[in-house]
PDB file of C-alpha atoms in Angstrom:
ATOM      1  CA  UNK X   1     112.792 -42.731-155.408  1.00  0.00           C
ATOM      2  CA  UNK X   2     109.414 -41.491-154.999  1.00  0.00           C
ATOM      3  CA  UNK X   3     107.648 -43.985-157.259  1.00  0.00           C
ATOM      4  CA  UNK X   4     108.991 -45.862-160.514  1.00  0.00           C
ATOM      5  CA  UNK X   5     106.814 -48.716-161.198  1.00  0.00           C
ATOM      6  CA  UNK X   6     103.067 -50.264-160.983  1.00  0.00           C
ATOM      7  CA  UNK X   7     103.004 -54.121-161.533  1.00  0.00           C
ATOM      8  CA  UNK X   8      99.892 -56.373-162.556  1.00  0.00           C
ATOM      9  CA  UNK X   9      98.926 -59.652-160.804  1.00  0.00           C
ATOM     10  CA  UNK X  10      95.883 -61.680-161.622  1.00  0.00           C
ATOM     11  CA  UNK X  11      94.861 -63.346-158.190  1.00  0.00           C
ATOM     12  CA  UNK X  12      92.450 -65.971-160.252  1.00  0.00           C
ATOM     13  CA  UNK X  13      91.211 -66.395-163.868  1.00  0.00           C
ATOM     14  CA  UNK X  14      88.020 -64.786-165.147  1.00  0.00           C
ATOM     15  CA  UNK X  15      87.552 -62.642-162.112  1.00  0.00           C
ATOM     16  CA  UNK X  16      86.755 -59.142-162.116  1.00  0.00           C
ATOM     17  CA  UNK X  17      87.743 -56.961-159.289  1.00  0.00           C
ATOM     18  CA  UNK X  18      86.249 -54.031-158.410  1.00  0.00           C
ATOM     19  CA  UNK X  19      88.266 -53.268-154.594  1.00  0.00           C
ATOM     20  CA  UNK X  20      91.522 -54.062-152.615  1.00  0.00           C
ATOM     21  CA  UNK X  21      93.103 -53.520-149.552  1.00  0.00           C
ATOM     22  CA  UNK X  22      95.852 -55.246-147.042  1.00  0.00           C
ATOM     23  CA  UNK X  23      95.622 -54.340-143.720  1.00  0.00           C
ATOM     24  CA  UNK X  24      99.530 -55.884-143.282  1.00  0.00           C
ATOM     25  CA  UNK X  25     102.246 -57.624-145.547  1.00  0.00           C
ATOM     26  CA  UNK X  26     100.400 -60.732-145.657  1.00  0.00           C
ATOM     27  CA  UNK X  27      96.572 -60.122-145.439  1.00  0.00           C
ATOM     28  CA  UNK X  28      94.652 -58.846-148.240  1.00  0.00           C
ATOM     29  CA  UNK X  29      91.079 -58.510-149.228  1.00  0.00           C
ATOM     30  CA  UNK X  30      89.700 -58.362-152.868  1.00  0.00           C
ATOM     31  CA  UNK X  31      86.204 -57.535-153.743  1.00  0.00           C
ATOM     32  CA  UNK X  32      84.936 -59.795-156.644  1.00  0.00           C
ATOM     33  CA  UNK X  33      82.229 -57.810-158.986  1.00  0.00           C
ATOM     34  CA  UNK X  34      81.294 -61.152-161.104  1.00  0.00           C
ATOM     35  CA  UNK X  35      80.584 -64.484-160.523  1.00  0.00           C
ATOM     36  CA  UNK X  36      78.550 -63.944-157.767  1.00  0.00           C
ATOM     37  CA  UNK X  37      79.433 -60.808-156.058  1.00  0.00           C
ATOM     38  CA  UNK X  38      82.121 -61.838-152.944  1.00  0.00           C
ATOM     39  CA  UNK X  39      84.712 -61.112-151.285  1.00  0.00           C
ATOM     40  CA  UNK X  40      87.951 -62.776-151.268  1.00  0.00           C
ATOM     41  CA  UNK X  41      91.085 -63.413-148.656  1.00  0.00           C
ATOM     42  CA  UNK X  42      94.673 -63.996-148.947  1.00  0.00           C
ATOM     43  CA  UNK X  43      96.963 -64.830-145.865  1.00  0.00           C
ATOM     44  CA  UNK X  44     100.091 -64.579-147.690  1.00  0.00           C
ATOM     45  CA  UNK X  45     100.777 -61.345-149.391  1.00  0.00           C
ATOM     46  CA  UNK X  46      99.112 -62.754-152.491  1.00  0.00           C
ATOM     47  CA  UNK X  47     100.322 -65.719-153.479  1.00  0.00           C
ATOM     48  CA  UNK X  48      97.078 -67.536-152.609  1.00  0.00           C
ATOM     49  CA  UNK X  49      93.519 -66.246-152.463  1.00  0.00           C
ATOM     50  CA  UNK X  50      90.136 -67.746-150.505  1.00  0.00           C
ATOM     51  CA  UNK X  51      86.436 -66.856-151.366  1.00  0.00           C
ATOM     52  CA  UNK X  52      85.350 -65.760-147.771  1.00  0.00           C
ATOM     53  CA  UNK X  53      81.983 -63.809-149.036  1.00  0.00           C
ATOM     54  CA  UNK X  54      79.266 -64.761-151.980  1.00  0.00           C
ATOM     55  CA  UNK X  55      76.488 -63.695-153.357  1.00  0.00           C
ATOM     56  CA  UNK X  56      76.417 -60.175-152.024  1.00  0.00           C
ATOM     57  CA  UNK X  57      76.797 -56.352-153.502  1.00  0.00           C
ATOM     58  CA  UNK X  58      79.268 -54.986-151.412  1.00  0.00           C
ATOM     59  CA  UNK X  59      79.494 -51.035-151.968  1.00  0.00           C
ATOM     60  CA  UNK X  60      82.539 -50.279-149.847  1.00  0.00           C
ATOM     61  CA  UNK X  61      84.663 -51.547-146.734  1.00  0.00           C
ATOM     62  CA  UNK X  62      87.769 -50.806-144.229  1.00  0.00           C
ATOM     63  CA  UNK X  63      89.513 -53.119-142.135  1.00  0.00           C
ATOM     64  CA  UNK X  64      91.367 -51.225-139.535  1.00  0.00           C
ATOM     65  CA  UNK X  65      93.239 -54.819-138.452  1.00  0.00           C
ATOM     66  CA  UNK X  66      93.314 -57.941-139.622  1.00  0.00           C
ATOM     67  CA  UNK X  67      90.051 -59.139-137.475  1.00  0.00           C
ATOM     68  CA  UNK X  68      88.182 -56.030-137.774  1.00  0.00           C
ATOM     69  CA  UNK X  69      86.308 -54.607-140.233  1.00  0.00           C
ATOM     70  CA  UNK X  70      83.222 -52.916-141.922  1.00  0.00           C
ATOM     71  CA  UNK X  71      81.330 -53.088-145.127  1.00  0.00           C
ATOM     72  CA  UNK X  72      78.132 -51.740-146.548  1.00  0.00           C
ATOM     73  CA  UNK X  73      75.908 -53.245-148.594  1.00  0.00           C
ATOM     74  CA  UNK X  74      73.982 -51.706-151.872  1.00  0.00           C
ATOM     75  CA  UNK X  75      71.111 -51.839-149.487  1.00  0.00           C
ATOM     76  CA  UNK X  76      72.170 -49.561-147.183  1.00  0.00           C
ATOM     77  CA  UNK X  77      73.585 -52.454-144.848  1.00  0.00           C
ATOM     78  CA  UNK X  78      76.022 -51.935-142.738  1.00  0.00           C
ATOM     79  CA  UNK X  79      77.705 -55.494-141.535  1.00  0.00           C
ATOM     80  CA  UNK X  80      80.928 -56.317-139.273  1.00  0.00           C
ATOM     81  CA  UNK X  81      83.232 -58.596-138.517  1.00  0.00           C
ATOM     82  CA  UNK X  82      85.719 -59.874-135.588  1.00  0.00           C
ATOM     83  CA  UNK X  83      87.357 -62.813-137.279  1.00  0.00           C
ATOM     84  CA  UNK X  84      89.117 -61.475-140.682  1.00  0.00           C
ATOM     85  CA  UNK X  85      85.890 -61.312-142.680  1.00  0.00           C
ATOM     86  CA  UNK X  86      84.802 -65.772-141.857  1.00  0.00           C
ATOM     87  CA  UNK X  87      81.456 -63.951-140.265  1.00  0.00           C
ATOM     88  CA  UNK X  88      79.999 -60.986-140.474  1.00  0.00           C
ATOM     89  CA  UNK X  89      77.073 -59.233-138.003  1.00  0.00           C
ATOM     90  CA  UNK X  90      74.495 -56.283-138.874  1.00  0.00           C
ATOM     91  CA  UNK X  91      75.216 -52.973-136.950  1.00  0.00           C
ATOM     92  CA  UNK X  92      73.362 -50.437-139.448  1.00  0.00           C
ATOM     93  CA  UNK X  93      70.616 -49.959-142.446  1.00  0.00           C
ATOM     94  CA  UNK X  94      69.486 -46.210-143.288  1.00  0.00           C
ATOM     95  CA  UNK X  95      66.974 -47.225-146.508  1.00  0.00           C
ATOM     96  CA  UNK X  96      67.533 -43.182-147.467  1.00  0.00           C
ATOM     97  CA  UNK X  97      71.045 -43.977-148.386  1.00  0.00           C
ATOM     98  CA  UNK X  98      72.931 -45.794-151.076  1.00  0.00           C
ATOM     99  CA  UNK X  99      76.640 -46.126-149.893  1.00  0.00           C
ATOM    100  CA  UNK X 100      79.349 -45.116-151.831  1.00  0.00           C
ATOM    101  CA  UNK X 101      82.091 -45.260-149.655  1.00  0.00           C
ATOM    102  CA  UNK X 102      82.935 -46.060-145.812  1.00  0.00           C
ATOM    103  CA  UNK X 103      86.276 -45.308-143.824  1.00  0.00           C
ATOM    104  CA  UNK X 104      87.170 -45.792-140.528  1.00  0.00           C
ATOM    105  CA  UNK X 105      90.377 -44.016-138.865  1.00  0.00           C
ATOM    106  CA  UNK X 106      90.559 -46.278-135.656  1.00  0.00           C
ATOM    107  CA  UNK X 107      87.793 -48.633-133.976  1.00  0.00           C
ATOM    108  CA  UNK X 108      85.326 -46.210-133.107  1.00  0.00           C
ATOM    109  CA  UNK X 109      85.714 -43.667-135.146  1.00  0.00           C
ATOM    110  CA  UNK X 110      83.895 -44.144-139.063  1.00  0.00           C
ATOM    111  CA  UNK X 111      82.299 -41.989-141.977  1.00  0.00           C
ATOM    112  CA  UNK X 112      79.751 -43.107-144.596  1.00  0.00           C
ATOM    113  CA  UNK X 113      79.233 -41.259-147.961  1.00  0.00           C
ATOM    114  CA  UNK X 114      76.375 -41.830-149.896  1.00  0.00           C
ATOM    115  CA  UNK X 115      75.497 -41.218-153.099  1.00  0.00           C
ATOM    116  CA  UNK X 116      74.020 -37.808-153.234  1.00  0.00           C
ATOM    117  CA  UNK X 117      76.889 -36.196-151.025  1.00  0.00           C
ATOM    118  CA  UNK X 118      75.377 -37.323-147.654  1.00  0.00           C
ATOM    119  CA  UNK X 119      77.604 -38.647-144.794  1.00  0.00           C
ATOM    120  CA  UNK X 120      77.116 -40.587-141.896  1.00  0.00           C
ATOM    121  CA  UNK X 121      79.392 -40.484-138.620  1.00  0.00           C
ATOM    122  CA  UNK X 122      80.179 -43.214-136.080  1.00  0.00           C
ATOM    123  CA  UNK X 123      82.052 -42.889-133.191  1.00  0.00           C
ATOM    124  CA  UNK X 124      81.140 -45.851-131.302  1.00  0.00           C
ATOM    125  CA  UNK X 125      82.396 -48.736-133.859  1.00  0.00           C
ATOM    126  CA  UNK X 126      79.612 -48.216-136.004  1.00  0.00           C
ATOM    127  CA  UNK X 127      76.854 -49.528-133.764  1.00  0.00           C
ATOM    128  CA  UNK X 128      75.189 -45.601-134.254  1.00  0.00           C
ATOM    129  CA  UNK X 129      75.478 -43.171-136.675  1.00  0.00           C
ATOM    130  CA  UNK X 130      74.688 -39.700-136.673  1.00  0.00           C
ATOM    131  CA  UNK X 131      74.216 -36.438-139.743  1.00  0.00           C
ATOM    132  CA  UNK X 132      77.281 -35.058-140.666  1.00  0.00           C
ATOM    133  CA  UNK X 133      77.637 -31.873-143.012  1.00  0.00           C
ATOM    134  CA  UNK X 134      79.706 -33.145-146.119  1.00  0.00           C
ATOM    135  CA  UNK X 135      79.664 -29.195-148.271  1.00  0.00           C
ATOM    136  CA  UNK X 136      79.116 -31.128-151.670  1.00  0.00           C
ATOM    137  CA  UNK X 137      75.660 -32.578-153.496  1.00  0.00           C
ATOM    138  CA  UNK X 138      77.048 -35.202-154.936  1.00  0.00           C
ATOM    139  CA  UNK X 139      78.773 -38.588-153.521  1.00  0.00           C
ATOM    140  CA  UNK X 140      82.140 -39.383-153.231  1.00  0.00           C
ATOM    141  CA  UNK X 141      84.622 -41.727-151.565  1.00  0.00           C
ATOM    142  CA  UNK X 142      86.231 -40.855-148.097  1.00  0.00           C
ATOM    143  CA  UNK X 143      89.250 -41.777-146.390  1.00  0.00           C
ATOM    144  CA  UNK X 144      89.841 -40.989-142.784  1.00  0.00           C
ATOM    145  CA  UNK X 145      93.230 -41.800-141.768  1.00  0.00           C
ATOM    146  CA  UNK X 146      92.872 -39.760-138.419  1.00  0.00           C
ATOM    147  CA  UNK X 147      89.857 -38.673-136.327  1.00  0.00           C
ATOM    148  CA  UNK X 148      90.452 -34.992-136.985  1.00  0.00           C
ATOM    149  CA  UNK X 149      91.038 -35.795-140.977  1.00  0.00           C
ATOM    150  CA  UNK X 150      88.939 -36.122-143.302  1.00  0.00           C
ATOM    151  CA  UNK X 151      89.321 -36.316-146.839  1.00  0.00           C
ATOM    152  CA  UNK X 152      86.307 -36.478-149.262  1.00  0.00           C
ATOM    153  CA  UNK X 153      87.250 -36.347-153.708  1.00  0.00           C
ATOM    154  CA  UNK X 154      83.504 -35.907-155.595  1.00  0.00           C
ATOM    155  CA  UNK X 155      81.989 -35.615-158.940  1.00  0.00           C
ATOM    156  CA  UNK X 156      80.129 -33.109-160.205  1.00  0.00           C
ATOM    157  CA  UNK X 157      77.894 -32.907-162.973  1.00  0.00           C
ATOM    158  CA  UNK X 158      79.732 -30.163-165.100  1.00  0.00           C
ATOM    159  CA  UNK X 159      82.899 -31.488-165.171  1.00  0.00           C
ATOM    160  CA  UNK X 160      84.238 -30.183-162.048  1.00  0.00           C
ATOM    161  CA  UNK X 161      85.385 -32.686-159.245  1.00  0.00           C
ATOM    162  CA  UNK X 162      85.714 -31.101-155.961  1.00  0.00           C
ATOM    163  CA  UNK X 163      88.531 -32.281-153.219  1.00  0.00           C
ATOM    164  CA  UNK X 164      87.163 -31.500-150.008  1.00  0.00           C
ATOM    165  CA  UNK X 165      89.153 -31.519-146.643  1.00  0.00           C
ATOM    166  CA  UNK X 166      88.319 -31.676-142.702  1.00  0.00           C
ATOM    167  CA  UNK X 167      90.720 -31.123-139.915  1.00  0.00           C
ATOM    168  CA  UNK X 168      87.982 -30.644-137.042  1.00  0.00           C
ATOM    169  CA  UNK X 169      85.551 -33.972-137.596  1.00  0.00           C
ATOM    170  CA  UNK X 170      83.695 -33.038-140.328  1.00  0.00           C
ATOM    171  CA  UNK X 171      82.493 -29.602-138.291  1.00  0.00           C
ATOM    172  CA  UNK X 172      83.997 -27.244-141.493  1.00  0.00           C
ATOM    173  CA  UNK X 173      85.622 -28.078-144.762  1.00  0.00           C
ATOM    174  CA  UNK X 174      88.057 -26.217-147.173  1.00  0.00           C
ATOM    175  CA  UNK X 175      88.034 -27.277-151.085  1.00  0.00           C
ATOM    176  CA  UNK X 176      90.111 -27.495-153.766  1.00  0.00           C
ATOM    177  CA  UNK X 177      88.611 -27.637-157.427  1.00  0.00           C
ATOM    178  CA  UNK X 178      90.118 -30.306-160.551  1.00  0.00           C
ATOM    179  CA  UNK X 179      88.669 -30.324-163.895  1.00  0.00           C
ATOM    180  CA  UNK X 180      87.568 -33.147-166.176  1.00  0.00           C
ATOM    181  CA  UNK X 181      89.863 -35.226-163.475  1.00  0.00           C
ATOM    182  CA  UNK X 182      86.342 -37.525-162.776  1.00  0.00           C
ATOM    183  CA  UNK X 183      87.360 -38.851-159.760  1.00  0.00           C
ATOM    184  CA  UNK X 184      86.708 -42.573-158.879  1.00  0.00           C
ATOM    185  CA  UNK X 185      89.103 -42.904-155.880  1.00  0.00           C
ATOM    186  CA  UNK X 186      91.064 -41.594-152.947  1.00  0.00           C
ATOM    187  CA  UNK X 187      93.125 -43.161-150.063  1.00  0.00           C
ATOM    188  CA  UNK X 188      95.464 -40.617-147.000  1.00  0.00           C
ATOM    189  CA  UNK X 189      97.876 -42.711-144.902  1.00  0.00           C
ATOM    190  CA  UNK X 190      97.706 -40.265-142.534  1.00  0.00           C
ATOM    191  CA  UNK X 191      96.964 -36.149-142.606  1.00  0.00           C
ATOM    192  CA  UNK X 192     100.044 -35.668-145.254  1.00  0.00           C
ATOM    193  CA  UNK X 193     100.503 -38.192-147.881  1.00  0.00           C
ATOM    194  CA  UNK X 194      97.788 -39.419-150.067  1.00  0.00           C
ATOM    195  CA  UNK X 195      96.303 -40.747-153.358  1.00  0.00           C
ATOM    196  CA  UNK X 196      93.849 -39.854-155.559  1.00  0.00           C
ATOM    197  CA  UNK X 197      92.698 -41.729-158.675  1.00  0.00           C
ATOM    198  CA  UNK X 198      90.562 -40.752-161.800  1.00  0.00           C
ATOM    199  CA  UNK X 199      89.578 -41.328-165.289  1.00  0.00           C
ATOM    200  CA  UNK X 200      92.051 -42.206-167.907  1.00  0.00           C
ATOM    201  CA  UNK X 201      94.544 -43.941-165.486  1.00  0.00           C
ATOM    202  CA  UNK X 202      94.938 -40.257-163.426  1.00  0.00           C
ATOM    203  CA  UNK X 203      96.443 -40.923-160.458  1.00  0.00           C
ATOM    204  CA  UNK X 204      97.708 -37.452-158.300  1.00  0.00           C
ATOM    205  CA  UNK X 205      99.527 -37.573-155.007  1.00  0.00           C
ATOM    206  CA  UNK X 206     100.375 -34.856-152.341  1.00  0.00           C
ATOM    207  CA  UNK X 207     102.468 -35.439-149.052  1.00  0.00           C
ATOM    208  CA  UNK X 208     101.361 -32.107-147.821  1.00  0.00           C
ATOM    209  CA  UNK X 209      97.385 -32.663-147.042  1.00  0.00           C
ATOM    210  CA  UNK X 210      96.286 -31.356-150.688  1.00  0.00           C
ATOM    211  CA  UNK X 211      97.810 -28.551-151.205  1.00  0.00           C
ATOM    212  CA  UNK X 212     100.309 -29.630-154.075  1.00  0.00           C
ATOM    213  CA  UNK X 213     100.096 -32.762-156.262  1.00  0.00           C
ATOM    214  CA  UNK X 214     101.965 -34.833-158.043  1.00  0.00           C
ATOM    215  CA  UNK X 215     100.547 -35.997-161.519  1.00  0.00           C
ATOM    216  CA  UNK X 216     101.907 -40.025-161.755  1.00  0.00           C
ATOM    217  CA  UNK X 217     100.884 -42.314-164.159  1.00  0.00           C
ATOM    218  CA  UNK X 218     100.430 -46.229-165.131  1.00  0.00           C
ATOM    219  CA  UNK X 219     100.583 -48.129-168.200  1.00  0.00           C
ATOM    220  CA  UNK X 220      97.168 -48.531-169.254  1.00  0.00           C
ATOM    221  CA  UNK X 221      96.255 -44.665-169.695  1.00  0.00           C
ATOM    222  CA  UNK X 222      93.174 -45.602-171.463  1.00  0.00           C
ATOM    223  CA  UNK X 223      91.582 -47.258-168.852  1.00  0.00           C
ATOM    224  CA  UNK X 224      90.493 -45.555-165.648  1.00  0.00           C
ATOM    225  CA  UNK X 225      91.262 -46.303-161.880  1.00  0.00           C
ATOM    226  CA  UNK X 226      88.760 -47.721-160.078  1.00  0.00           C
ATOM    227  CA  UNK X 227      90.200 -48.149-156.377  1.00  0.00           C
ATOM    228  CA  UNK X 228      93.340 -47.764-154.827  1.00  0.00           C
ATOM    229  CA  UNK X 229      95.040 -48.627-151.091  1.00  0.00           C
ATOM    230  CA  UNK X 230      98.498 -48.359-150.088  1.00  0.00           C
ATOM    231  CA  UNK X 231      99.981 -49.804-146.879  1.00  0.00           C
ATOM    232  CA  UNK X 232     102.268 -47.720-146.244  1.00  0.00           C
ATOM    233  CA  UNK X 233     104.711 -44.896-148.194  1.00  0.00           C
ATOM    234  CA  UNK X 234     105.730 -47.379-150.862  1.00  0.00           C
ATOM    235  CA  UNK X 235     103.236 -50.498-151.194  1.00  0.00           C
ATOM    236  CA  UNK X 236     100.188 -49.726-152.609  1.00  0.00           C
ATOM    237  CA  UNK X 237      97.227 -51.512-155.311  1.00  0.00           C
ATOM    238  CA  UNK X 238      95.109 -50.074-157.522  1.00  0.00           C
ATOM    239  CA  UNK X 239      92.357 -51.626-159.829  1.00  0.00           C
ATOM    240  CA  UNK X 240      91.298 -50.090-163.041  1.00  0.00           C
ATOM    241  CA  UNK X 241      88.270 -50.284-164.726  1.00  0.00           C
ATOM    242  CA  UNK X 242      89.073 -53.724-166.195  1.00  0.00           C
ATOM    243  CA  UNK X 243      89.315 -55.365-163.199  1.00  0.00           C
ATOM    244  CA  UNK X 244      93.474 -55.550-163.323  1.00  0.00           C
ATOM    245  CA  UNK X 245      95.078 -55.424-160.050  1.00  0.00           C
ATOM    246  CA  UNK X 246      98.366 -53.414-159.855  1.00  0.00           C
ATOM    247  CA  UNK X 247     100.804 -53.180-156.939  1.00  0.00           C
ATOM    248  CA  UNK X 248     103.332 -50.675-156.245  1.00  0.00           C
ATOM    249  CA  UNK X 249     106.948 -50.668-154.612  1.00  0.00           C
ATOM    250  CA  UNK X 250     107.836 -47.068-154.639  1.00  0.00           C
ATOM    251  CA  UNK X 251     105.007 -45.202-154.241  1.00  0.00           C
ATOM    252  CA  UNK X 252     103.108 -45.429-157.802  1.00  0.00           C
ATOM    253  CA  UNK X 253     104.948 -42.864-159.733  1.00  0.00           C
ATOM    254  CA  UNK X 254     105.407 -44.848-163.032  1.00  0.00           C
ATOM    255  CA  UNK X 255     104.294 -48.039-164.955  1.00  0.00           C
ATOM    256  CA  UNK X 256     105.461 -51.946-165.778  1.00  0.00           C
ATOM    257  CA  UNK X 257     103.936 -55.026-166.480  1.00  0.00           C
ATOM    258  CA  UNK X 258     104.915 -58.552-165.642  1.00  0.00           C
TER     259      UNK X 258
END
């Protein structure tokens, strides 16, 4: 019905979570923010979690499957695995950068955004990357859901938060402009239909590529959105800035607690 309902889960006590994504119906990943910075695994859809990672800051990270995946580091590190997150190799540092945010659209194909509004480009599974023109000074998070889209929501500094868009690889960019919307999040299932999150629980979603949203809303409007991944047109998670997981069942439009 095009989204009724957001409902909380607590995977374990005294945890703060600060990221979450399933890549299917059964396998999640949570990133921890406390009790020594790690990463956590579930196998099915929830009901049970597993520490997989500790001890380390994790900025960002995609798995495109199950096995596969990235993450970067505070440090710049770029690290990935083969086995569902057990072990994890080095691919990448750039010391210039300070990740914000990392999205891949398939295996080869990824984009970095750092924190001043740089990006990054892979097309070879992350193993180089290369420059690419992002049109905005100031970081953001990404989400590439296709090779030839890109989708890029930014802060500014005077209250202006810029949505930018790329249908040619990051080669030119349109924009569309939000005030005092402070973006924290944003997450495209494909070119169309997509999610972005803010302060004070804003969460805004088009199925047109940006160019009309739809204001929805959760419970907790005092509280802002910290991250937010939906696997497919209905299913999605969020996190807001108290570390309280929410999942969807219709898309996100409204709010409930159990």
């Amino acid at each position: 019905d095009g989204g009724t309902s957001w409902l909380t889960f607590n995977p374990a006590v005294a945890l703060r979570y600060s990221d979450v994504s399933f890549v299917n119906s059964d396998t999640g990943f949570l990133i921890v923010s406390n009790l020594n910075n790690g990463m956590y695994r579930t196998l099915n859809k929830g009901v049970s979690w597993t520490r997989i990672l500790s001890n380390i800051n994790i900025r960002s990270y995609h798995f495109i499957n199950p096995h596969l995946g990235y993450l970067a580091e505070v440090n710049g590190n770029i690290n990935r695995t083969t086995d569902g997150g057990m072990s994890w190799t080095f691919v990448f540092n750039n010391h210039n950068l300070v990740p914000v945010s990392i999205s891949f659209a398939d295996e080869d194909h990824g984009i970095l955004v750092d924190t001043e509004g740089r990006g990054l480009s892979t097309t070879d599974g992350g193993s180089h990357w290369t420059d690419i023109f992002l049109a905005t000074g100031y970081g953001g998070k990404v989400s590439y859901p296709a090779v030839n889209s890109i989708f890029v929501a930014s802060n500014s500094r005077d209250d202006i938060d810029v949505l930018r868009k790329s249908t040619d690889n990051a080669q030119s960019w349109t924009s569309e402009y939000f005030y005092f919307s402070r973006f924290t999040d944003i997450f495209f299932l494909n070119a169309n239909t997509g999610t972005v999150a803010g302060n004070q629980s804003l969460l805004m979603r088009t199925t047109d590529g940006g160019e009309n949203w739809i204001r929805q809303s959760i419970s907790d409007s005092f509280f802002s959105v910290n991250a937010l991944f939906f696997l497919n047109v209905n299913t999605g998670w969020l996190i807001n800035s108290e570390g309280i997981v929410y999942k969807t069942y219709d898309g996100g439009g409204g709010s409930s607690k159990f």
